[in-house]
Short mmCIF file of C-alpha atoms (C1' of nucleotides) in Angstrom, two decimals:
data_model
loop_
_atom_site.label_atom_id
_atom_site.label_comp_id
_atom_site.label_asym_id
_atom_site.label_seq_id
_atom_site.Cartn_x
_atom_site.Cartn_y
_atom_site.Cartn_z
CA MET B 1 0.00 0.00 0.00
CA THR B 2 1.36 3.39 -0.91
CA ASN B 3 0.42 6.96 -0.27
CA THR B 4 0.88 9.68 -2.79
CA TYR B 5 1.09 13.40 -2.29
CA LYS B 6 1.44 16.36 -4.55
CA TYR B 7 4.46 17.72 -2.67
CA PRO B 8 7.17 15.77 -0.92
CA ARG B 9 6.63 15.49 2.81
CA PRO B 10 9.18 15.19 5.56
CA ALA B 11 8.91 12.23 7.89
CA ILE B 12 8.09 13.02 11.51
CA THR B 13 9.81 11.42 14.43
CA VAL B 14 9.83 11.85 18.18
CA ASP B 15 12.92 11.58 20.37
CA CYS B 16 12.94 11.25 24.13
CA VAL B 17 15.49 12.62 26.53
CA VAL B 18 14.91 10.65 29.71
CA PHE B 19 16.88 11.75 32.72
CA GLY B 20 17.22 9.18 35.46
CA TYR B 21 18.49 9.50 38.98
CA ASP B 22 19.95 6.51 40.75
CA GLY B 23 20.25 8.17 44.11
CA ASN B 24 23.68 9.28 43.27
CA GLU B 25 24.13 10.66 39.80
CA LEU B 26 22.09 12.06 36.98
CA ASN B 27 21.96 9.73 34.02
CA ILE B 28 20.41 9.65 30.61
CA LEU B 29 18.71 6.78 28.84
CA LEU B 30 20.18 5.80 25.49
CA ILE B 31 19.69 2.97 23.04
CA LYS B 32 22.15 1.37 20.70
CA ARG B 33 20.52 1.46 17.31
CA GLY B 34 19.73 -1.86 15.69
CA ILE B 35 19.00 -0.50 12.24
CA GLU B 36 20.48 1.83 9.69
CA PRO B 37 21.37 4.59 9.59
CA PHE B 38 23.82 4.89 12.46
CA VAL B 39 23.43 1.21 13.24
CA ASP B 40 25.27 0.36 16.49
CA CYS B 41 25.47 4.01 17.36
CA TRP B 42 24.05 5.25 20.63
CA ALA B 43 21.02 7.46 20.23
CA LEU B 44 18.00 8.85 22.02
CA PRO B 45 15.06 6.50 22.06
CA GLY B 46 12.47 7.51 19.51
CA GLY B 47 11.01 6.79 16.13
CA PHE B 48 8.40 7.60 13.55
CA VAL B 49 5.05 9.06 14.42
CA ARG B 50 2.19 6.92 13.22
CA HIS B 51 -0.75 8.32 11.43
CA ASP B 52 -3.27 7.35 14.07
CA GLU B 53 -1.51 8.65 17.16
CA THR B 54 -0.73 12.10 18.50
CA ILE B 55 2.89 13.11 18.82
CA ASP B 56 2.66 12.75 22.60
CA GLU B 57 1.40 9.22 22.17
CA ALA B 58 4.15 8.46 19.71
CA ALA B 59 6.77 9.54 22.22
CA LYS B 60 5.29 7.30 24.89
CA ARG B 61 4.97 4.37 22.56
CA GLU B 62 8.48 4.56 21.20
CA LEU B 63 9.92 4.82 24.64
CA LEU B 64 8.00 1.79 25.76
CA GLU B 65 8.87 -0.24 22.67
CA GLU B 66 12.53 0.53 22.71
CA THR B 67 13.35 0.64 26.39
CA PHE B 68 10.41 -0.75 28.39
CA VAL B 69 10.08 2.54 30.21
CA LYS B 70 6.43 3.43 30.63
CA ASN B 71 3.93 5.51 32.52
CA ILE B 72 6.08 8.53 32.83
CA TYR B 73 5.37 12.17 32.32
CA LEU B 74 6.85 13.40 29.08
CA GLU B 75 7.05 17.09 28.42
CA GLN B 76 7.59 18.47 24.95
CA LEU B 77 10.97 20.09 24.56
CA TYR B 78 11.65 21.43 21.08
CA THR B 79 11.21 20.56 17.42
CA PHE B 80 14.25 20.09 15.26
CA GLY B 81 13.62 20.81 11.64
CA ASP B 82 16.88 21.38 9.85
CA LEU B 83 17.29 19.90 6.40
CA TYR B 84 19.99 17.30 6.76
CA ARG B 85 19.49 15.97 10.24
CA ASP B 86 18.96 12.52 8.81
CA PRO B 87 21.11 11.16 5.98
CA ARG B 88 18.23 9.22 4.42
CA GLU B 89 15.80 11.98 3.78
CA ARG B 90 14.19 14.94 5.42
CA VAL B 91 13.05 14.17 8.95
CA ILE B 92 11.58 16.58 11.45
CA SER B 93 11.85 15.50 15.05
CA VAL B 94 9.79 16.58 18.02
CA SER B 95 11.77 16.02 21.18
CA TYR B 96 10.48 15.17 24.63
CA PHE B 97 11.91 15.32 28.06
CA ALA B 98 11.31 13.30 31.22
CA LEU B 99 12.58 12.79 34.74
CA VAL B 100 12.43 9.38 36.40
CA ARG B 101 13.85 7.32 39.21
CA GLN B 102 15.89 4.65 37.59
CA GLU B 103 15.13 2.01 40.18
CA GLU B 104 11.51 1.96 39.02
CA PHE B 105 12.33 0.67 35.60
CA GLN B 106 13.71 -2.53 34.23
CA ILE B 107 15.09 -1.24 31.01
CA LYS B 108 15.30 -3.80 28.25
CA ALA B 109 16.11 -3.46 24.58
CA SER B 110 13.62 -4.42 21.90
CA THR B 111 12.32 -3.53 18.42
CA ASP B 112 14.91 -1.26 16.85
CA ALA B 113 17.29 -1.17 19.80
CA ASN B 114 20.14 -3.61 20.33
CA GLU B 115 20.95 -2.33 23.77
CA VAL B 116 19.61 0.11 26.29
CA ALA B 117 21.64 1.74 29.01
CA TRP B 118 21.92 4.60 31.42
CA PHE B 119 24.87 6.88 30.86
CA LYS B 120 26.22 9.50 33.17
CA VAL B 121 25.18 12.86 31.85
CA GLN B 122 28.75 14.05 32.13
CA ASN B 123 30.04 11.16 30.13
CA THR B 124 27.88 10.30 27.16
CA PRO B 125 29.10 8.53 24.03
CA ALA B 126 28.91 10.12 20.59
CA LEU B 127 25.29 10.14 19.49
CA ALA B 128 23.54 9.51 16.19
CA PHE B 129 21.94 12.27 14.11
CA ASP B 130 21.82 15.62 15.88
CA HIS B 131 20.98 13.96 19.17
CA GLU B 132 23.82 15.69 20.93
CA ASN B 133 22.13 19.00 20.20
CA ILE B 134 18.88 17.67 21.54
CA LEU B 135 20.55 16.44 24.68
CA GLU B 136 22.27 19.74 25.15
CA MET B 137 18.99 21.58 24.90
CA ALA B 138 17.38 19.19 27.35
CA LEU B 139 20.17 19.78 29.84
CA LYS B 140 19.75 23.49 29.55
CA ARG B 141 16.04 23.11 30.15
CA LEU B 142 16.62 20.88 33.15
CA LYS B 143 19.06 23.28 34.76
CA ASN B 144 16.64 26.07 34.21
CA LYS B 145 13.67 24.12 35.46
CA VAL B 146 15.33 23.05 38.64
CA ARG B 147 15.75 26.65 39.66
CA TYR B 148 12.13 27.62 39.70
CA GLU B 149 10.27 24.37 40.15
CA PRO B 150 10.84 21.69 42.77
CA ILE B 151 11.57 18.58 40.77
CA GLY B 152 12.76 16.12 43.39
CA PHE B 153 9.36 14.65 43.21
CA GLU B 154 9.90 12.70 40.05
CA LEU B 155 13.42 11.65 40.87
CA LEU B 156 13.45 10.53 44.46
CA PRO B 157 11.83 7.52 46.11
CA PRO B 158 8.66 8.20 48.10
CA LYS B 159 10.60 8.50 51.34
CA PHE B 160 14.04 9.96 51.40
CA PRO B 161 16.47 11.66 53.75
CA PHE B 162 17.01 15.35 53.25
CA SER B 163 20.53 14.75 52.09
CA ALA B 164 19.23 12.85 49.08
CA LEU B 165 17.34 15.92 47.94
CA GLU B 166 20.39 18.05 48.43
CA GLN B 167 22.65 15.67 46.53
CA LEU B 168 20.14 15.56 43.71
CA TYR B 169 20.12 19.30 43.36
CA GLU B 170 23.86 19.45 43.54
CA SER B 171 24.19 16.83 40.85
CA ILE B 172 21.87 18.75 38.53
CA ILE B 173 23.25 22.19 39.16
CA GLY B 174 26.77 20.90 39.28
CA LYS B 175 27.75 22.99 42.27
CA PRO B 176 27.76 22.34 46.01
CA LEU B 177 24.97 23.94 48.01
CA ASP B 178 24.93 25.24 51.55
CA ARG B 179 23.20 22.56 53.57
CA ARG B 180 21.54 24.83 56.09
CA ASN B 181 20.32 27.33 53.55
CA PHE B 182 19.04 24.64 51.27
CA ARG B 183 17.08 23.02 54.08
CA ASN B 184 15.61 26.29 55.21
CA LYS B 185 14.55 27.28 51.76
CA PHE B 186 13.00 23.99 50.90
CA GLN B 187 11.24 23.64 54.20
CA LYS B 188 9.78 27.10 53.94
CA MET B 189 8.02 26.10 50.75
CA GLY B 190 6.02 23.63 52.77
CA LEU B 191 6.13 20.87 50.21
CA LEU B 192 7.91 18.42 52.43
CA THR B 193 6.46 16.33 55.22
CA LYS B 194 8.87 15.18 57.86
CA LEU B 195 8.19 11.61 58.91
CA SER B 196 8.98 10.08 62.27
CA GLU B 197 10.99 7.34 60.60
CA LYS B 198 14.68 7.53 60.14
CA GLN B 199 17.24 6.10 57.81
CA GLU B 200 18.34 2.58 58.57
CA LYS B 201 21.73 1.00 58.88
CA VAL B 202 23.93 3.88 58.01
CA ALA B 203 27.40 4.33 59.37
CA HIS B 204 26.57 7.70 60.86
CA LYS B 205 23.76 9.51 62.60
CA ARG B 206 20.39 8.51 61.13
CA GLY B 207 18.52 11.20 59.32
CA PHE B 208 14.79 11.66 59.35
CA LEU B 209 12.92 10.68 56.23
CA TYR B 210 10.75 13.10 54.27
CA GLN B 211 8.07 12.82 51.66
CA PHE B 212 6.58 15.24 49.21
CA ASP B 213 3.13 16.59 49.86
CA SER B 214 1.59 16.08 46.45
CA ASP B 215 -1.61 17.97 47.18
CA LYS B 216 0.35 21.04 48.06
CA TYR B 217 2.54 20.46 45.05
CA GLU B 218 -0.41 20.44 42.68
CA GLN B 219 -1.76 23.56 44.29
CA LEU B 220 1.52 25.43 44.00
CA LYS B 221 1.81 24.28 40.42
CA LYS B 222 -1.45 26.01 39.69
CA ASP B 223 -0.71 29.15 41.64
CA GLY B 224 2.81 29.38 40.32
CA PHE B 225 5.87 28.66 42.34
CA GLU B 226 7.75 31.37 44.11
CA PHE B 227 11.00 29.70 44.54
CA ALA B 228 14.65 29.95 43.70
CA ILE B 229 17.67 27.82 44.45
CA MET H 1 4.45 15.14 -10.11
CA THR H 2 3.63 12.96 -7.14
CA ASN H 3 5.49 11.53 -4.22
CA THR H 4 4.75 8.14 -2.82
CA TYR H 5 5.50 6.76 0.59
CA LYS H 6 4.99 3.44 2.27
CA TYR H 7 3.15 4.96 5.22
CA PRO H 8 0.87 7.98 5.25
CA ARG H 9 2.59 11.14 6.37
CA PRO H 10 1.15 14.12 8.13
CA ALA H 11 1.59 17.50 6.53
CA ILE H 12 3.75 19.99 8.42
CA THR H 13 2.84 23.60 8.88
CA VAL H 14 4.18 26.53 10.83
CA ASP H 15 2.04 29.13 12.57
CA CYS H 16 3.23 32.47 13.86
CA VAL H 17 1.98 34.31 16.90
CA VAL H 18 3.20 37.85 16.38
CA PHE H 19 2.61 40.24 19.25
CA GLY H 20 2.72 43.89 18.36
CA TYR H 21 2.78 46.94 20.53
CA ASP H 22 1.41 50.21 19.26
CA GLY H 23 2.61 52.26 22.19
CA ASN H 24 -0.61 51.68 23.93
CA GLU H 25 -1.90 48.17 23.78
CA LEU H 26 -0.68 44.70 23.08
CA ASN H 27 -2.01 43.34 19.82
CA ILE H 28 -1.76 40.22 17.79
CA LEU H 29 -1.38 39.83 14.05
CA LEU H 30 -4.08 37.79 12.31
CA ILE H 31 -5.03 37.06 8.74
CA LYS H 32 -8.40 36.37 7.25
CA ARG H 33 -8.05 33.15 5.34
CA GLY H 34 -8.54 33.29 1.60
CA ILE H 35 -8.78 29.57 1.06
CA GLU H 36 -10.54 26.55 2.44
CA PRO H 37 -10.82 25.25 5.04
CA PHE H 38 -12.03 28.02 7.32
CA VAL H 39 -12.16 30.44 4.42
CA ASP H 40 -12.91 33.96 5.69
CA CYS H 41 -12.07 32.91 9.21
CA TRP H 42 -9.40 34.75 11.13
CA ALA H 43 -6.30 32.71 11.80
CA LEU H 44 -2.64 32.90 12.70
CA PRO H 45 -0.40 33.53 9.72
CA GLY H 46 1.31 30.35 8.63
CA GLY H 47 1.36 27.58 6.11
CA PHE H 48 3.05 24.49 4.81
CA VAL H 49 6.72 23.81 5.27
CA ARG H 50 8.50 23.30 1.98
CA HIS H 51 10.86 20.50 1.41
CA ASP H 52 13.88 22.68 0.86
CA GLU H 53 13.59 25.00 3.84
CA THR H 54 14.04 24.55 7.57
CA ILE H 55 11.02 25.05 9.79
CA ASP H 56 12.45 28.35 11.00
CA GLU H 57 12.75 29.51 7.42
CA ALA H 58 9.22 28.38 6.67
CA ALA H 59 7.88 30.48 9.52
CA LYS H 60 9.71 33.55 8.26
CA ARG H 61 8.61 32.99 4.72
CA GLU H 62 4.96 32.45 5.49
CA LEU H 63 4.87 35.52 7.65
CA LEU H 64 6.39 37.59 4.91
CA GLU H 65 4.14 36.17 2.21
CA GLU H 66 0.93 36.57 4.11
CA THR H 67 1.46 39.76 6.03
CA PHE H 68 4.55 41.55 4.72
CA VAL H 69 6.14 41.38 8.14
CA LYS H 70 9.81 40.56 7.81
CA ASN H 71 13.18 40.60 9.50
CA ILE H 72 11.91 39.77 12.91
CA TYR H 73 13.14 37.39 15.52
CA LEU H 74 10.92 34.33 15.69
CA GLU H 75 11.26 31.96 18.59
CA GLN H 76 9.88 28.46 18.49
CA LEU H 77 6.96 27.99 20.83
CA TYR H 78 5.43 24.53 20.73
CA THR H 79 4.41 21.81 18.32
CA PHE H 80 0.79 20.84 18.04
CA GLY H 81 0.29 17.29 16.93
CA ASP H 82 -3.21 16.17 17.75
CA LEU H 83 -5.07 14.10 15.21
CA TYR H 84 -7.95 16.25 14.08
CA ARG H 85 -6.57 19.74 14.25
CA ASP H 86 -7.27 20.16 10.57
CA PRO H 87 -10.48 18.87 8.98
CA ARG H 88 -8.78 17.96 5.71
CA GLU H 89 -6.19 15.57 6.93
CA ARG H 90 -3.57 15.14 9.56
CA VAL H 91 -1.45 18.26 10.01
CA ILE H 92 1.24 18.86 12.58
CA SER H 93 1.99 22.48 13.27
CA VAL H 94 5.12 24.01 14.72
CA SER H 95 4.27 27.36 16.26
CA TYR H 96 6.46 30.42 16.53
CA PHE H 97 6.33 33.53 18.59
CA ALA H 98 7.53 37.07 18.03
CA LEU H 99 7.45 40.55 19.51
CA VAL H 100 7.47 43.62 17.30
CA ARG H 101 6.68 47.31 17.24
CA GLN H 102 3.72 47.68 14.99
CA GLU H 103 4.75 51.02 13.59
CA GLU H 104 7.69 49.38 11.84
CA PHE H 105 5.51 47.31 9.59
CA GLN H 106 3.15 48.04 6.80
CA ILE H 107 1.05 44.96 6.98
CA LYS H 108 -0.60 43.96 3.74
CA ALA H 109 -2.53 40.86 2.76
CA SER H 110 -1.35 38.59 -0.02
CA THR H 111 -1.17 34.96 -1.18
CA ASP H 112 -3.61 33.01 0.97
CA ALA H 113 -4.77 35.92 3.07
CA ASN H 114 -7.71 38.16 2.21
CA GLU H 115 -7.03 40.57 5.02
CA VAL H 116 -4.44 41.20 7.68
CA ALA H 117 -5.04 43.08 10.88
CA TRP H 118 -3.90 43.72 14.38
CA PHE H 119 -6.34 42.71 17.08
CA LYS H 120 -6.28 43.60 20.72
CA VAL H 121 -5.10 40.59 22.63
CA GLN H 122 -8.05 40.95 24.96
CA ASN H 123 -10.49 40.99 22.11
CA THR H 124 -9.68 38.48 19.42
CA PRO H 125 -12.22 36.97 17.04
CA ALA H 126 -12.88 33.24 16.86
CA LEU H 127 -9.94 31.59 15.18
CA ALA H 128 -9.58 28.78 12.69
CA PHE H 129 -8.25 25.32 13.58
CA ASP H 130 -6.87 25.12 17.10
CA HIS H 131 -5.31 28.54 16.80
CA GLU H 132 -6.97 29.72 19.97
CA ASN H 133 -4.98 27.12 21.86
CA ILE H 134 -1.81 28.25 20.20
CA LEU H 135 -2.53 31.85 21.05
CA GLU H 136 -3.28 30.92 24.63
CA MET H 137 0.02 29.15 24.95
CA ALA H 138 1.85 32.08 23.42
CA LEU H 139 0.26 34.43 25.90
CA LYS H 140 1.28 32.22 28.76
CA ARG H 141 4.81 32.19 27.43
CA LEU H 142 4.84 35.94 27.01
CA LYS H 143 3.62 36.57 30.54
CA ASN H 144 6.24 34.24 31.83
CA LYS H 145 8.99 35.68 29.71
CA VAL H 146 8.31 39.22 30.71
CA ARG H 147 8.98 38.37 34.31
CA TYR H 148 12.53 37.22 33.93
CA GLU H 149 13.73 38.87 30.77
CA PRO H 150 13.54 42.52 29.80
CA ILE H 151 11.57 42.54 26.59
CA GLY H 152 10.86 46.20 26.03
CA PHE H 153 13.62 46.14 23.56
CA GLU H 154 11.65 44.55 20.78
CA LEU H 155 8.48 46.46 21.43
CA LEU H 156 9.43 50.05 22.03
CA PRO H 157 10.84 52.63 19.66
CA PRO H 158 14.56 53.39 20.01
CA LYS H 159 13.90 56.35 22.29
CA PHE H 160 11.04 56.30 24.70
CA PRO H 161 9.92 57.90 27.95
CA PHE H 162 10.01 55.74 31.02
CA SER H 163 6.27 55.73 31.22
CA ALA H 164 6.09 53.89 27.89
CA LEU H 165 8.07 51.03 29.37
CA GLU H 166 5.86 50.94 32.38
CA GLN H 167 2.67 50.98 30.33
CA LEU H 168 4.04 48.19 28.19
CA TYR H 169 4.70 46.00 31.19
CA GLU H 170 1.33 46.80 32.63
CA SER H 171 -0.38 45.89 29.41
CA ILE H 172 1.38 42.55 29.27
CA ILE H 173 1.01 41.61 32.89
CA GLY H 174 -2.46 43.03 33.03
CA LYS H 175 -1.96 44.70 36.37
CA PRO H 176 -0.88 48.17 37.42
CA LEU H 177 2.68 48.52 38.67
CA ASP H 178 4.12 50.83 41.27
CA ARG H 179 5.85 53.55 39.32
CA ARG H 180 8.65 54.22 41.77
CA ASN H 181 9.47 50.60 42.38
CA PHE H 182 9.37 49.79 38.70
CA ARG H 183 11.77 52.61 37.87
CA ASN H 184 14.16 51.65 40.62
CA LYS H 185 14.21 48.03 39.62
CA PHE H 186 14.70 48.68 35.96
CA GLN H 187 17.33 51.29 36.50
CA LYS H 188 19.28 49.03 38.80
CA MET H 189 19.63 46.51 35.96
CA GLY H 190 21.66 49.07 34.09
CA LEU H 191 20.15 48.32 30.71
CA LEU H 192 18.77 51.78 30.20
CA THR H 193 20.59 54.90 29.13
CA LYS H 194 19.01 58.17 30.09
CA LEU H 195 19.23 60.71 27.30
CA SER H 196 19.27 64.47 27.70
CA GLU H 197 16.29 64.83 25.37
CA LYS H 198 12.77 65.03 26.58
CA GLN H 199 9.36 64.26 25.25
CA GLU H 200 7.87 66.87 23.00
CA LYS H 201 4.50 68.56 22.93
CA VAL H 202 2.77 66.75 25.72
CA ALA H 203 0.06 68.28 27.81
CA HIS H 204 1.94 67.69 31.01
CA LYS H 205 5.48 67.73 32.34
CA ARG H 206 7.94 66.41 29.77
CA GLY H 207 9.72 63.21 30.65
CA PHE H 208 13.27 62.31 29.77
CA LEU H 209 13.79 59.80 26.99
CA TYR H 210 15.66 56.55 27.46
CA GLN H 211 17.20 53.97 25.22
CA PHE H 212 18.27 50.40 25.72
CA ASP H 213 21.93 49.62 25.95
CA SER H 214 22.13 46.70 23.56
CA ASP H 215 25.71 45.75 24.40
CA LYS H 216 24.79 45.32 28.01
CA TYR H 217 21.66 43.49 26.96
CA GLU H 218 23.61 40.94 24.95
CA GLN H 219 26.00 40.46 27.80
CA LEU H 220 23.28 39.91 30.34
CA LYS H 221 21.58 37.51 27.95
CA LYS H 222 24.72 35.41 28.01
CA ASP H 223 25.30 35.60 31.73
CA GLY H 224 21.66 35.05 32.57
CA PHE H 225 19.38 37.72 33.85
CA GLU H 226 18.78 38.24 37.49
CA PHE H 227 15.60 40.05 37.35
CA ALA H 228 11.99 39.91 38.44
CA ILE H 229 9.02 42.17 37.99
"C1'" DG X 1 -6.12 77.45 37.02
"C1'" DC X 2 -6.75 72.87 35.96
"C1'" DA X 3 -5.97 68.32 34.30
"C1'" DA X 4 -2.42 64.95 33.44
"C1'" DA X 5 1.57 62.73 33.77
"C1'" DA X 6 6.68 63.08 35.52
"C1'" DG X 7 9.60 62.69 39.02
"C1'" DT X 8 11.33 61.46 43.48
"C1'" DG X 9 12.99 58.59 48.99
"C1'" DT X 10 12.22 56.27 52.92
"C1'" DT X 11 11.02 52.70 56.02
"C1'" DG X 12 10.01 48.02 57.62
"C1'" DG X 13 10.05 43.41 56.80
"C1'" DG X 14 11.48 39.33 54.74
"C1'" DC X 15 14.72 36.67 52.38
"C1'" DC X 16 19.34 35.55 51.20
"C1'" DT X 17 24.10 34.41 52.29
"C1'" DA X 18 27.81 33.05 54.95
"C1'" DC X 19 29.39 30.55 58.48
"C1'" DA X 20 31.04 26.16 62.60
"C1'" DC X 21 30.13 23.04 65.91
"C1'" DC X 22 28.09 18.95 68.22
"C1'" DC X 23 25.56 14.44 67.58
"C1'" DA X 24 24.57 9.63 66.48
"C1'" DT X 25 25.97 5.59 64.31
"C1'" DG X 26 28.56 1.45 62.45
"C1'" DA X 27 32.87 -0.24 61.68
"C1'" DT Y 1 37.74 5.80 68.80
"C1'" DC Y 2 37.22 7.29 64.51
"C1'" DA Y 3 35.11 8.47 60.20
"C1'" DT Y 4 30.97 9.86 58.26
"C1'" DG Y 5 27.24 12.44 57.41
"C1'" DG Y 6 22.96 14.59 60.25
"C1'" DG Y 7 21.34 18.41 62.31
"C1'" DT Y 8 21.01 23.19 63.80
"C1'" DG Y 9 20.84 29.33 64.39
"C1'" DT Y 10 22.25 33.85 63.72
"C1'" DA Y 11 23.70 38.33 62.00
"C1'" DG Y 12 24.25 41.60 58.12
"C1'" DG Y 13 22.93 43.06 53.88
"C1'" DC Y 14 20.05 43.46 50.13
"C1'" DC Y 15 15.88 43.70 47.90
"C1'" DC Y 16 11.08 44.36 47.97
"C1'" DA Y 17 6.60 46.51 48.78
"C1'" DA Y 18 4.06 50.25 50.25
"C1'" DC Y 19 3.31 54.81 50.23
"C1'" DA Y 20 2.12 60.93 48.64
"C1'" DC Y 21 3.43 65.12 47.27
"C1'" DT Y 22 5.53 68.55 44.10
"C1'" DT Y 23 6.64 69.88 39.28
"C1'" DT Y 24 5.86 70.96 34.52
"C1'" DT Y 25 3.20 71.48 30.65
"C1'" DG Y 26 -0.79 72.43 27.26
"C1'" DC Y 27 -5.20 73.77 27.15
#
DNA sequence: GCAAAAGTGTTGGGCCTACACCCATGA
DNA sequence: TCATGGGTGTAGGCCCAACACTTTTGC
């Protein structure tokens, strides 16, 4: 079955920049391509948009198919529409962006991916197409986002010690933060609930655990955050 | 001449949300469509992306062709990819966003537009396709942008009285601002140069004129603004 | 002289930054 | 007992918001 058009049409793809946090470092999810072009090159998960799905749906589907990552919140990032992004023909790509806790996913290669892996953001391999540009833009967005929106939510386990939040922010911003100031600021926002439980089996004083108050989070999201790290 | 593909492909369009300031109110540039669908409906200027131009180029070209607005800075806004945006067939639209001073342009309808006009942002007609959604998103972006980036630049004439800047901000934010605080804040940024000239022929005390210091602006743009209205 | 906008400073409060020591725990 | 990270408070400065009267001009 073929489809004919009066004018040539670019193909449309989606590409996903998925940032994962393992409790220690910020990573990014990549696949090793199983098909040409750039076969055996590392690349962002993604693929062609089907005719019966929205672009948001396409992003979700491709991510699931290629990496087994599912049920995450994908936010649209930017659309890349230069002429020779893809050596085969003209392809326009809509990129997406997500934040996840790695521990929640069993990544697993399938369909067009030979391998799937998390890479340290600071230490990524060469990427196919213009995916390095996409990644760069995603990183910029993330660094910007973290400054005016509390994002620990998506990246930390339900209960976590305060230090985990601090480490997370430090690993995204790339600079050390003042512990006392960071705690004060974050606590003043009122998004965190201090639990009576503490950390277990650590070779130092046990810290209290916290959780995010998601009702308050949703409310602040509506009203607009007043917040700066 | 026809083009055939194995799978059906969506068409790709660009749509431009051009905000104009007339020294008084914030307006938006619309065209009255000259062709189906939605013929004689007001819509955002835009059209199909050609195979030999980037999406950024397409946005510029369509804007020029339909409205005679040219040489402006267009920033990509968002890509709309739902299934039934267009009654004819599947169309994915990449939207763009710009700020201009209206006085600099002689708008004039041509190609697919029967009319072109500026409309008050507060008082737009019903729009074709999902263009109301696009406009809404552009407005959100503008209101957000204005808070952390000085935008008067694009919207005011080279020399302007301070009150023009204040009115501009008030018309975007939609709230009155404290004159003294606004002046202090803006002056502290150091982007403005006070001239020795004053307003002419006004039925009240004449205010000094100011201009933006574009070198400083570029520098701050690099370093990141620290700024909030 | 009157209407209309320009211009101008201060004060109080809140938020930010910088900074150092003791505590609890497991090894 | 030692190494490791947890936990905590304050003081100074800066920025912000709130606030009202005088000046200049054209009509």
